[in-house]
Amino acid sequence: MNNAESRLQQACVRWVRYQYPDVVVYAIPNGGKRNAVTGAILKAEGVLPGVADLFVARACGAWHGLFIEMKTERGRQSESQKAFERAVVGEGYRYAVCRSFEDFEGVVRGYLEVRG
């Protein structure tokens, strides 16, 4: 994750934890530079390419939870990220790509307002 994406994600996590303190939201630190040994260990532990950056662990409406992929305006999903999106949507999860704080706020508010 580049610096701009990291700063955006940090701001988004701070906001959701402040606005919705009872909602569990967490990062999935799947990327980043690692040495070969650490990479092999993480792969053996179950790290999966393409997994979204954040997860909101609350069922809302027909969805079991919300995965969020953070991207800058120019950032694009990799093929493994697209495959992950298809897989989790097919299993009843909501998935969103957020490119700004406003995107994130709208997605999270819209998602959490669907109760039932």
Short mmCIF file of N, CA, C and O in Angstrom, two decimals, residues 3-47:
data_model
loop_
_atom_site.label_atom_id
_atom_site.label_comp_id
_atom_site.label_asym_id
_atom_site.label_seq_id
_atom_site.Cartn_x
_atom_site.Cartn_y
_atom_site.Cartn_z
N ASN A 3 1.83 5.36 0.41
CA ASN A 3 1.64 6.29 1.52
C ASN A 3 0.29 6.99 1.49
O ASN A 3 -0.34 7.16 2.53
N ALA A 4 -0.16 7.41 0.30
CA ALA A 4 -1.44 8.11 0.20
C ALA A 4 -2.59 7.18 0.59
O ALA A 4 -3.51 7.57 1.32
N GLU A 5 -2.53 5.92 0.13
CA GLU A 5 -3.57 4.95 0.51
C GLU A 5 -3.53 4.68 2.01
O GLU A 5 -4.57 4.57 2.66
N SER A 6 -2.35 4.59 2.56
CA SER A 6 -2.20 4.33 3.99
C SER A 6 -2.80 5.47 4.82
O SER A 6 -3.54 5.23 5.78
N ARG A 7 -2.47 6.70 4.46
CA ARG A 7 -3.03 7.85 5.19
C ARG A 7 -4.55 7.90 5.08
O ARG A 7 -5.25 8.17 6.06
N LEU A 8 -5.07 7.62 3.89
CA LEU A 8 -6.52 7.58 3.69
C LEU A 8 -7.14 6.50 4.56
O LEU A 8 -8.13 6.74 5.26
N GLN A 9 -6.56 5.32 4.54
CA GLN A 9 -7.10 4.21 5.34
C GLN A 9 -7.06 4.54 6.83
O GLN A 9 -8.02 4.27 7.55
N GLN A 10 -5.99 5.13 7.29
CA GLN A 10 -5.89 5.51 8.70
C GLN A 10 -7.00 6.48 9.10
O GLN A 10 -7.64 6.32 10.15
N ALA A 11 -7.24 7.49 8.27
CA ALA A 11 -8.29 8.46 8.56
C ALA A 11 -9.67 7.79 8.57
O ALA A 11 -10.51 8.09 9.43
N CYS A 12 -9.89 6.87 7.65
CA CYS A 12 -11.17 6.19 7.56
C CYS A 12 -11.41 5.30 8.78
O CYS A 12 -12.52 5.28 9.34
N VAL A 13 -10.38 4.58 9.21
CA VAL A 13 -10.53 3.72 10.39
C VAL A 13 -10.78 4.57 11.63
O VAL A 13 -11.65 4.24 12.45
N ARG A 14 -10.06 5.67 11.79
CA ARG A 14 -10.31 6.57 12.93
C ARG A 14 -11.75 7.04 12.94
O ARG A 14 -12.43 7.04 13.97
N TRP A 15 -12.25 7.45 11.77
CA TRP A 15 -13.61 7.97 11.68
C TRP A 15 -14.64 6.91 12.07
O TRP A 15 -15.53 7.18 12.86
N VAL A 16 -14.54 5.71 11.48
CA VAL A 16 -15.56 4.69 11.76
C VAL A 16 -15.50 4.27 13.22
O VAL A 16 -16.55 4.04 13.84
N ARG A 17 -14.33 4.21 13.82
CA ARG A 17 -14.24 3.83 15.24
C ARG A 17 -14.80 4.92 16.14
O ARG A 17 -15.32 4.62 17.21
N TYR A 18 -14.71 6.17 15.71
CA TYR A 18 -15.29 7.28 16.48
C TYR A 18 -16.81 7.33 16.29
O TYR A 18 -17.56 7.46 17.26
N GLN A 19 -17.27 7.23 15.06
CA GLN A 19 -18.69 7.33 14.75
C GLN A 19 -19.49 6.11 15.18
O GLN A 19 -20.66 6.22 15.54
N TYR A 20 -18.88 4.95 15.10
CA TYR A 20 -19.56 3.67 15.39
C TYR A 20 -18.69 2.83 16.33
O TYR A 20 -18.14 1.81 15.92
N PRO A 21 -18.55 3.25 17.58
CA PRO A 21 -17.62 2.56 18.48
C PRO A 21 -17.98 1.10 18.76
O PRO A 21 -17.12 0.31 19.15
N ASP A 22 -19.23 0.72 18.52
CA ASP A 22 -19.64 -0.67 18.75
C ASP A 22 -19.43 -1.57 17.53
O ASP A 22 -19.66 -2.77 17.61
N VAL A 23 -18.98 -1.01 16.43
CA VAL A 23 -18.76 -1.77 15.20
C VAL A 23 -17.31 -2.21 15.14
O VAL A 23 -16.39 -1.42 15.33
N VAL A 24 -17.10 -3.48 14.86
CA VAL A 24 -15.74 -4.01 14.70
C VAL A 24 -15.30 -3.79 13.26
O VAL A 24 -15.92 -4.29 12.33
N VAL A 25 -14.25 -3.00 13.10
CA VAL A 25 -13.63 -2.78 11.80
C VAL A 25 -12.14 -3.04 11.98
O VAL A 25 -11.55 -2.61 12.97
N TYR A 26 -11.57 -3.80 11.04
CA TYR A 26 -10.15 -4.09 11.18
C TYR A 26 -9.47 -4.19 9.83
O TYR A 26 -10.11 -4.46 8.81
N ALA A 27 -8.15 -3.96 9.87
CA ALA A 27 -7.33 -4.03 8.66
C ALA A 27 -6.85 -5.45 8.44
O ALA A 27 -6.65 -6.22 9.39
N ILE A 28 -6.66 -5.77 7.18
CA ILE A 28 -6.09 -7.05 6.79
C ILE A 28 -4.76 -6.72 6.11
O ILE A 28 -4.74 -6.39 4.92
N PRO A 29 -3.67 -6.73 6.86
CA PRO A 29 -2.37 -6.29 6.32
C PRO A 29 -1.77 -7.35 5.40
O PRO A 29 -0.92 -8.13 5.80
N ASN A 30 -2.23 -7.36 4.18
CA ASN A 30 -1.88 -8.41 3.23
C ASN A 30 -0.70 -8.05 2.35
O ASN A 30 -0.10 -8.91 1.76
N GLY A 31 -0.43 -6.77 2.21
CA GLY A 31 0.61 -6.36 1.28
C GLY A 31 1.88 -5.93 1.98
O GLY A 31 2.10 -6.23 3.15
N GLY A 32 2.71 -5.24 1.27
CA GLY A 32 3.95 -4.71 1.83
C GLY A 32 5.15 -5.57 1.48
O GLY A 32 5.03 -6.73 1.09
N LYS A 33 6.30 -4.97 1.63
CA LYS A 33 7.56 -5.66 1.32
C LYS A 33 7.94 -6.55 2.50
O LYS A 33 7.93 -6.12 3.64
N ARG A 34 8.26 -7.79 2.18
CA ARG A 34 8.70 -8.75 3.19
C ARG A 34 9.82 -9.59 2.61
O ARG A 34 9.87 -9.81 1.40
N ASN A 35 10.65 -10.10 3.48
CA ASN A 35 11.71 -10.99 2.97
C ASN A 35 11.10 -12.35 2.63
O ASN A 35 9.96 -12.64 2.97
N ALA A 36 11.87 -13.19 1.94
CA ALA A 36 11.37 -14.47 1.43
C ALA A 36 10.91 -15.39 2.55
O ALA A 36 9.89 -16.07 2.42
N VAL A 37 11.63 -15.41 3.67
CA VAL A 37 11.26 -16.29 4.79
C VAL A 37 9.92 -15.85 5.38
O VAL A 37 9.01 -16.67 5.57
N THR A 38 9.77 -14.57 5.64
CA THR A 38 8.51 -14.06 6.19
C THR A 38 7.38 -14.29 5.21
O THR A 38 6.28 -14.70 5.61
N GLY A 39 7.62 -14.07 3.93
CA GLY A 39 6.60 -14.31 2.92
C GLY A 39 6.15 -15.76 2.90
O GLY A 39 4.96 -16.06 2.81
N ALA A 40 7.09 -16.68 3.01
CA ALA A 40 6.75 -18.11 3.01
C ALA A 40 5.95 -18.47 4.25
O ALA A 40 4.99 -19.25 4.18
N ILE A 41 6.33 -17.92 5.39
CA ILE A 41 5.59 -18.18 6.64
C ILE A 41 4.17 -17.66 6.52
O ILE A 41 3.21 -18.36 6.85
N LEU A 42 4.02 -16.43 6.06
CA LEU A 42 2.68 -15.84 5.94
C LEU A 42 1.82 -16.63 4.95
O LEU A 42 0.64 -16.87 5.21
N LYS A 43 2.40 -17.06 3.85
CA LYS A 43 1.66 -17.86 2.88
C LYS A 43 1.20 -19.17 3.51
O LYS A 43 0.04 -19.59 3.35
N ALA A 44 2.07 -19.82 4.28
CA ALA A 44 1.71 -21.06 4.96
C ALA A 44 0.63 -20.83 6.02
O ALA A 44 -0.19 -21.72 6.29
N GLU A 45 0.62 -19.64 6.61
CA GLU A 45 -0.39 -19.30 7.62
C GLU A 45 -1.74 -18.96 7.00
O GLU A 45 -2.73 -18.85 7.72
N GLY A 46 -1.77 -18.76 5.69
CA GLY A 46 -3.04 -18.52 5.03
C GLY A 46 -3.23 -17.17 4.37
O GLY A 46 -4.33 -16.84 3.93
N VAL A 47 -2.17 -16.37 4.29
CA VAL A 47 -2.30 -15.09 3.58
C VAL A 47 -2.72 -15.38 2.15
O VAL A 47 -2.21 -16.30 1.51
#
